[in-house]
mmCIF file of C-alpha atoms and ligand atoms in Angstrom:
data_model
loop_
_atom_site.group_PDB
_atom_site.id
_atom_site.type_symbol
_atom_site.label_atom_id
_atom_site.label_comp_id
_atom_site.label_asym_id
_atom_site.label_seq_id
_atom_site.Cartn_x
_atom_site.Cartn_y
_atom_site.Cartn_z
ATOM 1 C CA MET A 1 25.271 76.080 18.386
ATOM 2 C CA GLN A 2 21.540 76.379 17.773
ATOM 3 C CA SER A 3 19.828 79.380 19.340
ATOM 4 C CA TRP A 4 16.942 79.009 21.775
ATOM 5 C CA GLU A 5 14.589 80.264 19.079
ATOM 6 C CA GLU A 6 15.762 77.690 16.514
ATOM 7 C CA LEU A 7 15.640 74.905 19.066
ATOM 8 C CA GLU A 8 12.172 75.823 20.291
ATOM 9 C CA GLN A 9 10.847 76.154 16.759
ATOM 10 C CA SER A 10 12.137 72.745 15.673
ATOM 11 C CA CYS A 11 10.856 71.141 18.870
ATOM 12 C CA ARG A 12 7.380 72.647 18.425
ATOM 13 C CA GLY A 13 7.131 71.148 14.951
ATOM 14 C CA CYS A 14 8.670 67.805 15.914
ATOM 15 C CA THR A 15 7.354 64.565 14.411
ATOM 16 C CA ASN A 16 10.269 62.327 15.507
ATOM 17 C CA CYS A 17 8.007 59.848 17.293
ATOM 18 C CA GLY A 18 4.391 58.788 17.525
ATOM 19 C CA LEU A 19 3.667 60.945 20.581
ATOM 20 C CA CYS A 20 3.242 63.934 18.251
ATOM 21 C CA GLN A 21 -0.041 62.445 17.010
ATOM 22 C CA GLY A 22 -1.837 62.752 20.335
ATOM 23 C CA ARG A 23 -0.495 66.066 21.540
ATOM 24 C CA ASN A 24 -2.339 69.313 22.080
ATOM 25 C CA ASN A 25 0.885 71.149 22.861
ATOM 26 C CA VAL A 26 4.601 70.474 22.860
ATOM 27 C CA VAL A 27 5.787 71.092 26.422
ATOM 28 C CA PHE A 28 9.168 72.631 25.695
ATOM 29 C CA GLY A 29 10.224 73.772 29.178
ATOM 30 C CA VAL A 30 9.984 76.876 31.346
ATOM 31 C CA GLY A 31 12.036 79.055 33.584
ATOM 32 C CA ASN A 32 15.265 80.936 33.573
ATOM 33 C CA ARG A 33 17.422 80.143 30.552
ATOM 34 C CA ASN A 34 20.490 81.228 32.525
ATOM 35 C CA ALA A 35 19.602 79.114 35.536
ATOM 36 C CA ASP A 36 22.296 77.400 37.595
ATOM 37 C CA ILE A 37 19.889 74.574 38.402
ATOM 38 C CA LEU A 38 17.771 72.459 36.069
ATOM 39 C CA PHE A 39 14.981 70.097 37.141
ATOM 40 C CA VAL A 40 14.060 67.314 34.733
ATOM 41 C CA GLY A 41 10.819 65.332 34.881
ATOM 42 C CA GLU A 42 9.633 62.530 32.705
ATOM 43 C CA GLY A 43 7.002 63.861 30.358
ATOM 44 C CA PRO A 44 3.868 65.991 30.253
ATOM 45 C CA GLY A 45 0.631 64.832 31.847
ATOM 46 C CA GLU A 46 -2.881 65.896 30.902
ATOM 47 C CA GLN A 47 -2.764 69.444 32.278
ATOM 48 C CA GLU A 48 0.740 70.042 30.928
ATOM 49 C CA ASP A 49 -0.377 68.905 27.459
ATOM 50 C CA LEU A 50 -3.401 71.214 27.593
ATOM 51 C CA GLN A 51 -1.492 74.232 28.899
ATOM 52 C CA GLY A 52 1.873 73.681 27.195
ATOM 53 C CA GLU A 53 3.806 74.080 30.454
ATOM 54 C CA PRO A 54 5.628 71.490 32.556
ATOM 55 C CA PHE A 55 4.414 70.584 36.028
ATOM 56 C CA VAL A 56 1.186 72.577 36.160
ATOM 57 C CA GLY A 57 -1.040 69.707 37.383
ATOM 58 C CA PRO A 58 -1.174 68.227 40.911
ATOM 59 C CA ALA A 59 2.464 67.051 40.750
ATOM 60 C CA GLY A 60 3.444 70.579 39.731
ATOM 61 C CA LYS A 61 1.834 72.061 42.812
ATOM 62 C CA LEU A 62 3.953 69.743 44.928
ATOM 63 C CA LEU A 63 7.059 70.578 42.885
ATOM 64 C CA ASP A 64 6.468 74.283 43.639
ATOM 65 C CA ASP A 65 6.316 73.433 47.355
ATOM 66 C CA MET A 66 9.540 71.411 47.033
ATOM 67 C CA LEU A 67 11.258 74.343 45.318
ATOM 68 C CA SER A 68 10.160 76.756 48.010
ATOM 69 C CA ILE A 69 11.716 74.534 50.695
ATOM 70 C CA ILE A 70 15.099 75.330 49.147
ATOM 71 C CA ASP A 71 14.256 78.984 48.462
ATOM 72 C CA LEU A 72 13.719 78.464 44.737
ATOM 73 C CA ASP A 73 10.849 79.269 42.439
ATOM 74 C CA ARG A 74 10.136 78.896 38.732
ATOM 75 C CA THR A 75 11.750 82.227 37.882
ATOM 76 C CA VAL A 76 15.230 81.211 39.042
ATOM 77 C CA CYS A 77 15.454 77.609 37.855
ATOM 78 C CA TYR A 78 14.643 75.845 34.595
ATOM 79 C CA ILE A 79 12.155 72.983 34.405
ATOM 80 C CA GLY A 80 12.071 70.496 31.545
ATOM 81 C CA ASN A 81 11.190 66.929 30.714
ATOM 82 C CA ILE A 82 12.785 63.917 29.034
ATOM 83 C CA VAL A 83 9.948 63.791 26.481
ATOM 84 C CA LYS A 84 8.125 66.917 25.350
ATOM 85 C CA CYS A 85 4.813 65.342 24.314
ATOM 86 C CA ARG A 86 2.313 63.540 26.534
ATOM 87 C CA PRO A 87 2.422 59.752 26.494
ATOM 88 C CA PRO A 88 -1.106 58.316 26.210
ATOM 89 C CA ARG A 89 -2.808 57.739 29.570
ATOM 90 C CA ASN A 90 0.394 58.989 31.250
ATOM 91 C CA ARG A 91 2.246 55.727 30.624
ATOM 92 C CA ASP A 92 6.053 55.775 30.908
ATOM 93 C CA PRO A 93 7.682 57.142 27.765
ATOM 94 C CA GLN A 94 9.128 54.232 25.787
ATOM 95 C CA ASP A 95 12.864 53.974 25.104
ATOM 96 C CA ALA A 96 12.379 54.829 21.432
ATOM 97 C CA GLU A 97 10.340 57.921 22.371
ATOM 98 C CA GLN A 98 13.004 59.007 24.849
ATOM 99 C CA GLU A 99 15.703 58.462 22.207
ATOM 100 C CA ALA A 100 13.732 60.484 19.687
ATOM 101 C CA CYS A 101 13.346 63.396 22.111
ATOM 102 C CA ILE A 102 16.471 63.479 24.264
ATOM 103 C CA GLY A 103 18.390 65.606 21.762
ATOM 104 C CA TYR A 104 16.159 68.579 22.582
ATOM 105 C CA LEU A 105 16.964 68.304 26.281
ATOM 106 C CA ARG A 106 20.667 67.856 25.560
ATOM 107 C CA LYS A 107 20.646 71.084 23.546
ATOM 108 C CA GLN A 108 18.709 72.841 26.295
ATOM 109 C CA ILE A 109 21.431 71.733 28.729
ATOM 110 C CA GLU A 110 24.146 73.063 26.376
ATOM 111 C CA LEU A 111 22.394 76.416 26.201
ATOM 112 C CA ILE A 112 21.596 76.713 29.906
ATOM 113 C CA GLN A 113 24.948 75.369 31.159
ATOM 114 C CA PRO A 114 23.558 74.573 34.607
ATOM 115 C CA LYS A 115 25.815 73.771 37.555
ATOM 116 C CA ILE A 116 23.283 71.285 38.945
ATOM 117 C CA ILE A 117 20.769 68.924 37.331
ATOM 118 C CA VAL A 118 18.099 67.344 39.520
ATOM 119 C CA CYS A 119 16.403 64.316 37.998
ATOM 120 C CA LEU A 120 12.812 63.950 39.163
ATOM 121 C CA GLY A 121 12.165 60.214 39.286
ATOM 122 C CA ARG A 122 13.481 57.073 37.699
ATOM 123 C CA ILE A 123 12.949 57.886 34.032
ATOM 124 C CA ALA A 124 15.044 61.067 34.153
ATOM 125 C CA ALA A 125 17.692 59.448 36.358
ATOM 126 C CA THR A 126 18.119 56.371 34.167
ATOM 127 C CA ARG A 127 18.319 58.539 31.068
ATOM 128 C CA LEU A 128 20.651 61.249 32.431
ATOM 129 C CA ILE A 129 22.711 59.632 35.183
ATOM 130 C CA ARG A 130 23.028 55.879 34.481
ATOM 131 C CA PRO A 131 20.824 53.349 32.666
ATOM 132 C CA ASP A 132 20.720 51.062 35.716
ATOM 133 C CA TYR A 133 20.082 53.854 38.237
ATOM 134 C CA ARG A 134 17.958 52.667 41.198
ATOM 135 C CA ILE A 135 15.977 55.603 42.522
ATOM 136 C CA THR A 136 15.044 53.916 45.823
ATOM 137 C CA ARG A 137 18.644 53.069 46.610
ATOM 138 C CA GLU A 138 20.514 55.984 45.064
ATOM 139 C CA HIS A 139 18.323 59.084 45.406
ATOM 140 C CA GLY A 140 20.160 61.974 47.047
ATOM 141 C CA GLN A 141 23.604 60.810 45.906
ATOM 142 C CA TRP A 142 25.710 63.081 43.699
ATOM 143 C CA VAL A 143 27.771 62.426 40.589
ATOM 144 C CA GLU A 144 29.707 64.926 38.525
ATOM 145 C CA LYS A 145 29.265 64.431 34.781
ATOM 146 C CA ASP A 146 30.802 66.739 32.186
ATOM 147 C CA GLY A 147 31.296 69.391 34.852
ATOM 148 C CA ILE A 148 27.659 69.281 36.011
ATOM 149 C CA TRP A 149 26.666 68.010 39.458
ATOM 150 C CA MET A 150 23.779 65.578 39.098
ATOM 151 C CA THR A 151 21.401 64.034 41.576
ATOM 152 C CA ALA A 152 17.931 62.509 41.641
ATOM 153 C CA THR A 153 15.009 62.558 43.995
ATOM 154 C CA TYR A 154 11.558 61.029 43.916
ATOM 155 C CA HIS A 155 9.156 62.280 41.288
ATOM 156 C CA PRO A 156 6.493 64.534 42.857
ATOM 157 C CA SER A 157 3.783 62.155 41.535
ATOM 158 C CA ALA A 158 5.435 59.331 43.507
ATOM 159 C CA LEU A 159 5.364 61.567 46.595
ATOM 160 C CA LEU A 160 1.644 62.194 46.048
ATOM 161 C CA ARG A 161 0.985 58.453 45.793
ATOM 162 C CA ASP A 162 3.220 57.449 48.702
ATOM 163 C CA VAL A 163 3.665 59.979 51.484
ATOM 164 C CA THR A 164 6.097 57.701 53.334
ATOM 165 C CA LYS A 165 8.718 58.711 50.755
ATOM 166 C CA ARG A 166 8.455 62.391 51.684
ATOM 167 C CA PRO A 167 11.000 62.454 54.550
ATOM 168 C CA ASP A 168 13.614 61.005 52.167
ATOM 169 C CA ALA A 169 12.721 63.579 49.510
ATOM 170 C CA PHE A 170 13.063 66.311 52.146
ATOM 171 C CA LYS A 171 16.601 65.133 52.926
ATOM 172 C CA ASP A 172 17.385 65.159 49.210
ATOM 173 C CA LEU A 173 16.196 68.758 48.994
ATOM 174 C CA LEU A 174 18.428 69.785 51.892
ATOM 175 C CA SER A 175 21.348 68.137 50.142
ATOM 176 C CA ILE A 176 20.535 70.098 46.973
ATOM 177 C CA ARG A 177 20.537 73.315 48.973
ATOM 178 C CA GLN A 178 23.877 72.361 50.502
ATOM 179 C CA MET A 179 25.349 71.720 47.043
ATOM 180 C CA MET A 180 23.973 75.058 45.809
ATOM 181 C CA ARG A 181 25.833 76.770 48.644
ATOM 182 C CA LYS A 182 28.986 74.798 47.993
ATOM 183 C CA LEU A 183 28.898 75.916 44.368
ATOM 184 C CA ASN A 184 28.369 79.519 45.459
ATOM 185 C CA MET A 185 24.919 79.732 43.964
ATOM 186 C CA ASN A 186 23.085 82.551 45.634
ATOM 187 C CA ARG A 187 19.765 80.893 44.900
HETATM 188 N N1 URA B 1 5.192 64.881 35.314
HETATM 189 C C1 URA B 1 6.354 65.073 34.650
HETATM 190 O O1 URA B 1 7.253 64.258 34.697
HETATM 191 N N2 URA B 1 6.485 66.193 33.959
HETATM 192 C C2 URA B 1 5.547 67.120 33.876
HETATM 193 O O2 URA B 1 5.757 68.123 33.209
HETATM 194 C C3 URA B 1 4.346 66.905 34.586
HETATM 195 C C4 URA B 1 4.183 65.771 35.300
#
């Protein structure tokens, strides 16, 4: 298996898709590499591209608040994205771009070996749980895949745009905390 260092180095030099042309930084991922819980977003926005870290813009502030609701912070979980380079004007990453990049996330998952993966929004859920995943209908439900418990909730950007989704996201967070307890995760 590739080491973290090898993986990070190859990802930082990646030219697998056109997104590499517009990037300031590859946004590899942050957090605890031994985490029991992994959160996966869609792709870097403007601030993430400038700073090289996931979820540091307005959506990131909300993600931090969401983590604190379930007694987590960035030091105990790992946070990554489906694509590591910013799509222009924050458009959805295209299928070909996701295909070109997903291998990095899959290797991150192999190295971390999380017990839980939380997909943040539709793009992560359709890529990691099921291609026809419907976030509005299925958020908060759990599936076990390859020994990892997986769920999805609304993307923090969606919760910034539409506050009426927040009570549902809150329930999803409580369900994540319940699953963490069930799996004997202390945090
Ligand atoms: N939105 C995402 O999906 N990921 C980030 O890293 C930032 C915003």
